[in-house]
XYZ file of C-alpha atoms in Angstrom:
340
model
C 26.782 194.350 116.725
C 23.823 196.600 116.204
C 21.027 195.204 114.109
C 17.319 195.602 113.501
C 16.532 193.919 116.803
C 16.296 196.326 119.792
C 19.292 196.423 122.125
C 18.952 193.760 124.812
C 16.049 192.023 123.110
C 15.520 188.298 123.171
C 12.704 188.564 120.669
C 11.670 191.167 118.097
C 8.353 192.454 116.790
C 6.898 190.306 114.040
C 8.932 187.204 114.825
C 7.599 183.805 115.736
C 7.364 183.515 119.508
C 10.577 181.891 120.745
C 10.950 179.290 123.441
C 10.441 180.526 127.035
C 13.519 182.098 128.612
C 14.682 180.381 131.806
C 14.512 182.469 134.962
C 18.115 183.327 135.897
C 19.468 183.059 139.394
C 22.254 185.020 141.080
C 25.479 184.976 139.034
C 28.503 183.105 140.244
C 32.129 182.849 139.175
C 32.735 181.434 135.649
C 33.264 177.689 135.716
C 36.392 175.791 134.905
C 36.206 173.421 131.910
C 35.375 170.526 134.222
C 32.419 172.249 135.892
C 28.951 173.208 134.710
C 28.439 176.976 134.379
C 26.025 178.657 136.736
C 23.182 180.760 135.355
C 23.883 184.453 135.033
C 21.603 187.412 134.673
C 20.118 187.982 131.262
C 18.645 191.106 129.660
C 14.944 191.722 129.921
C 12.754 191.687 126.849
C 11.743 195.179 125.754
C 8.230 196.420 126.185
C 6.522 197.136 122.889
C 4.298 200.183 122.452
C 1.843 200.961 119.689
C 2.386 204.126 117.640
C -0.077 206.954 118.283
C -3.278 206.689 116.270
C -3.894 209.177 113.518
C -6.783 209.951 111.201
C -4.404 210.922 108.403
C -3.842 208.331 105.675
C -0.539 206.471 105.940
C 2.353 207.881 103.940
C 3.519 205.951 100.924
C 6.552 203.816 101.765
C 9.920 205.122 100.604
C 11.506 203.187 97.762
C 13.560 200.300 99.138
C 17.129 199.426 98.169
C 17.638 197.674 94.879
C 18.338 193.993 95.411
C 21.433 192.724 93.673
C 23.176 189.403 93.498
C 26.028 190.178 95.868
C 24.468 192.176 98.690
C 21.843 190.436 100.838
C 22.255 193.166 103.449
C 21.156 195.806 100.944
C 17.943 193.846 100.503
C 17.210 193.660 104.224
C 18.603 190.166 104.809
C 21.021 189.312 107.637
C 24.725 190.000 107.268
C 27.699 190.661 109.542
C 26.239 193.974 110.679
C 22.974 192.556 112.018
C 24.213 189.330 113.629
C 26.595 188.260 116.368
C 27.186 189.639 119.878
C 26.147 193.175 120.807
C 28.322 193.574 123.913
C 31.993 193.317 124.888
C 33.148 189.759 125.520
C 35.303 188.096 128.167
C 37.591 185.285 127.048
C 36.925 181.785 128.420
C 39.232 178.938 127.402
C 36.668 176.254 128.166
C 37.865 173.497 125.888
C 35.134 171.010 125.046
C 32.804 171.771 127.952
C 29.649 169.951 129.061
C 26.756 172.066 130.355
C 24.735 170.084 132.892
C 22.773 172.693 134.889
C 19.155 173.395 133.872
C 18.458 177.065 133.149
C 22.088 177.993 132.470
C 22.549 181.376 130.765
C 25.919 182.062 129.139
C 26.251 185.724 128.157
C 29.229 187.789 127.103
C 31.663 184.870 126.761
C 34.372 184.586 124.116
C 34.621 180.791 124.208
C 37.626 178.906 122.892
C 36.080 175.454 122.776
C 32.643 173.927 122.306
C 29.483 173.372 124.357
C 27.870 169.959 124.799
C 24.459 170.536 126.396
C 23.082 167.915 128.785
C 20.494 170.229 130.395
C 17.127 171.893 129.781
C 16.416 175.543 128.991
C 20.012 176.581 128.306
C 20.492 180.008 126.705
C 23.671 181.180 124.975
C 23.444 184.871 124.121
C 25.768 187.691 123.041
C 28.782 185.391 122.885
C 31.364 183.982 120.502
C 32.325 180.318 120.093
C 35.508 179.258 118.287
C 35.580 175.487 118.110
C 37.987 172.754 117.051
C 35.440 170.032 117.904
C 32.840 168.287 115.738
C 30.364 171.008 116.760
C 30.055 174.445 118.286
C 26.903 173.751 120.309
C 25.281 170.321 120.577
C 21.978 169.526 122.337
C 22.019 165.915 123.534
C 19.030 163.515 123.317
C 16.500 163.810 126.132
C 17.002 167.538 126.702
C 15.075 170.578 125.449
C 14.741 174.340 125.407
C 18.125 175.321 123.919
C 18.409 178.900 122.629
C 21.436 180.353 120.817
C 20.999 184.077 120.168
C 23.189 186.966 118.972
C 26.235 184.705 118.916
C 29.125 184.178 116.496
C 29.870 180.489 115.949
C 32.967 179.595 113.972
C 35.852 177.117 113.921
C 39.545 176.869 113.094
C 39.954 175.415 109.581
C 42.204 172.397 109.520
C 42.091 171.885 113.307
C 38.888 169.857 113.643
C 38.614 166.149 114.508
C 37.151 165.032 111.164
C 40.448 164.869 109.261
C 40.939 168.533 110.136
C 37.326 169.496 109.422
C 34.347 170.443 111.567
C 30.731 169.540 111.006
C 27.942 171.266 112.968
C 27.799 174.802 114.328
C 24.532 173.977 116.123
C 23.294 170.390 116.278
C 19.945 169.297 117.710
C 20.104 165.638 118.716
C 16.976 166.012 120.874
C 13.285 165.594 120.069
C 12.209 169.184 120.754
C 12.665 172.522 119.036
C 15.706 174.728 119.505
C 15.958 178.404 118.621
C 18.898 179.915 116.751
C 18.542 183.632 116.028
C 20.691 186.599 114.940
C 23.795 184.392 114.783
C 26.866 184.772 112.545
C 27.881 181.242 111.522
C 30.847 180.184 109.403
C 33.340 177.392 108.574
C 31.220 174.363 109.702
C 30.380 171.894 106.915
C 26.703 171.329 107.858
C 26.266 174.513 109.812
C 22.746 174.346 111.294
C 21.706 170.706 111.599
C 18.279 169.770 112.949
C 14.905 168.235 112.183
C 12.939 170.634 114.359
C 13.747 174.163 115.372
C 13.212 177.863 114.787
C 16.066 179.339 112.722
C 15.682 183.048 112.073
C 17.734 186.117 111.193
C 21.004 184.197 110.890
C 23.943 184.807 108.556
C 25.583 181.531 107.440
C 28.597 182.020 105.182
C 32.171 181.020 104.323
C 31.725 177.283 104.758
C 35.133 175.592 104.460
C 35.353 172.344 102.434
C 37.298 169.379 103.772
C 37.829 165.682 103.219
C 36.288 163.612 106.005
C 37.911 160.734 107.868
C 36.944 158.425 105.005
C 38.902 160.561 102.571
C 35.794 161.872 100.785
C 34.758 165.474 100.427
C 32.282 166.235 103.215
C 28.881 167.291 101.877
C 28.224 170.897 102.870
C 24.950 172.699 103.609
C 24.200 175.966 105.397
C 21.073 174.316 106.870
C 20.458 170.558 106.781
C 17.601 168.355 107.966
C 17.608 164.605 107.576
C 13.865 163.981 107.863
C 11.926 161.860 110.307
C 11.296 164.878 112.535
C 8.409 164.883 115.002
C 8.086 168.656 115.312
C 8.217 171.671 113.023
C 11.283 173.179 111.412
C 10.904 176.889 110.634
C 13.623 178.594 108.589
C 12.702 182.273 108.326
C 14.604 185.372 107.215
C 18.116 183.966 107.069
C 21.020 184.505 104.689
C 22.201 181.007 103.740
C 25.310 180.891 101.541
C 27.248 177.876 100.313
C 30.115 178.947 98.072
C 31.854 175.555 98.237
C 32.464 174.094 94.742
C 30.330 171.082 93.911
C 33.420 168.994 93.169
C 34.497 169.668 96.775
C 31.257 168.504 98.348
C 28.662 171.288 98.092
C 25.088 170.008 98.403
C 22.798 172.968 99.125
C 22.211 176.245 100.865
C 19.210 174.535 102.482
C 18.966 170.768 102.267
C 15.798 168.898 103.273
C 16.832 165.281 102.787
C 14.917 162.095 103.569
C 18.020 160.430 105.024
C 16.452 159.210 108.288
C 12.751 159.425 107.455
C 10.060 161.349 105.578
C 10.475 165.132 105.547
C 7.389 166.921 106.864
C 6.151 170.083 108.557
C 8.765 172.589 107.373
C 8.402 176.325 106.751
C 10.996 178.018 104.522
C 10.032 181.679 104.356
C 11.736 184.906 103.263
C 15.326 183.648 103.075
C 18.257 184.618 100.843
C 19.667 181.386 99.360
C 22.764 180.875 97.212
C 25.102 178.065 96.222
C 25.288 174.301 96.300
C 24.456 171.811 93.595
C 20.912 173.108 94.055
C 20.224 175.991 96.406
C 17.261 174.103 97.900
C 16.500 170.406 98.159
C 12.770 170.222 98.850
C 12.361 166.926 100.708
C 11.816 164.355 97.980
C 8.823 162.297 96.792
C 7.232 161.624 100.195
C 7.567 165.135 101.627
C 4.403 166.740 103.043
C 3.573 169.987 104.779
C 6.480 171.866 103.191
C 5.779 175.598 102.735
C 8.337 177.483 100.634
C 7.335 181.137 100.327
C 8.829 184.493 99.357
C 12.463 183.393 99.186
C 15.177 185.041 97.077
C 17.463 182.671 95.162
C 20.645 184.659 94.616
C 22.797 184.371 91.497
C 25.963 185.471 93.288
C 27.721 182.096 92.804
C 25.816 180.525 89.885
C 23.440 181.944 87.255
C 20.652 179.683 88.554
C 21.513 180.071 92.259
C 22.816 176.501 92.566
C 25.180 175.053 89.988
C 22.421 172.889 88.471
C 19.449 175.024 89.440
C 17.531 176.718 92.220
C 15.512 173.755 93.501
C 15.404 169.975 93.272
C 13.356 167.187 94.860
C 10.204 169.287 95.173
C 7.045 167.201 95.652
C 4.391 169.433 94.108
C 1.621 166.927 94.829
C 2.441 166.337 98.487
C -0.310 167.099 101.003
C 0.099 170.604 102.381
C 3.059 171.497 100.181
C 3.033 175.156 99.094
C 5.339 176.931 96.625
C 4.611 180.666 96.373
C 6.367 183.970 95.712
C 9.869 182.599 95.218
C 12.142 184.497 92.834
C 15.708 184.887 91.643
C 17.653 187.930 92.821
C 17.361 189.311 89.282
C 13.558 189.113 89.497
C 12.878 185.892 87.569
C 10.222 183.676 89.152
C 11.453 180.315 90.415
C 9.264 177.429 89.289
C 10.323 173.898 90.316
C 10.685 171.344 87.586
C 8.203 168.449 87.760
C 9.463 165.590 89.889
C 10.490 162.538 87.822
């Protein structure tokens, strides 16, 4: 799909520098489900040129589209038109496949299955993944450098292993950052799950509620982090929607929870957030280094973005915590309530 990112680009002007792209080798035949895929050629990053200089004063910017509660795309945020693959795809019935070759590049695949990554510097680009596993893409401990770009990641409702449900579109079980950019993500209960990573320009939507193996409604979040991370988590310019009813498990559009340790070193910048009990959980009493800036809290599901409000668990006194420029989609400023 065409978007604001140049055709063939692996990074765009103004974005945080992504992880280094592995050098591809000569392509080989697609693997069977029992084999590790071989690297294939990947598109080159575009060269960027400066506009010609001019002594004339810059023209005034044209009026932008009016933001409204039901159209993040009209406000310049990611939607179905700016995310997902940009090229024709070839079907691959991989099943639940393990990737074990460093530097693997998967491009142009329509995957019926999931990818379990036991390798470094793996890139998945311009592809589609339809999973019936716990995850769509999972980076295992001890490995690094995963990138998932311009890819649609979805699942088959009712066909997953968790009592028919599925949990993680992209899961980072490692100790290093992963990059997820320009992806169209749906169905998974905790769609983007990681303590460190660079999540940008993604469209997360249509999460499907389900009861887990214990018979309880699975908690759902468009982005979730459990704390205890060693690196930085950057969540920038995404559309994060959680329309699941609270009585069927909805937690947040973006949940920073201290489940496995203190939440620290997180940037939440220029996102469109909607849904959940609260649209944002801010890390809790011990959270530090949390910067929440210039986000839009949409009223498309609830008058206050989440059912109970826009934000909870914000530690205003935490070292390095910043709350600035956040607003509702109707223009009201968002001010966190004092922590109890």
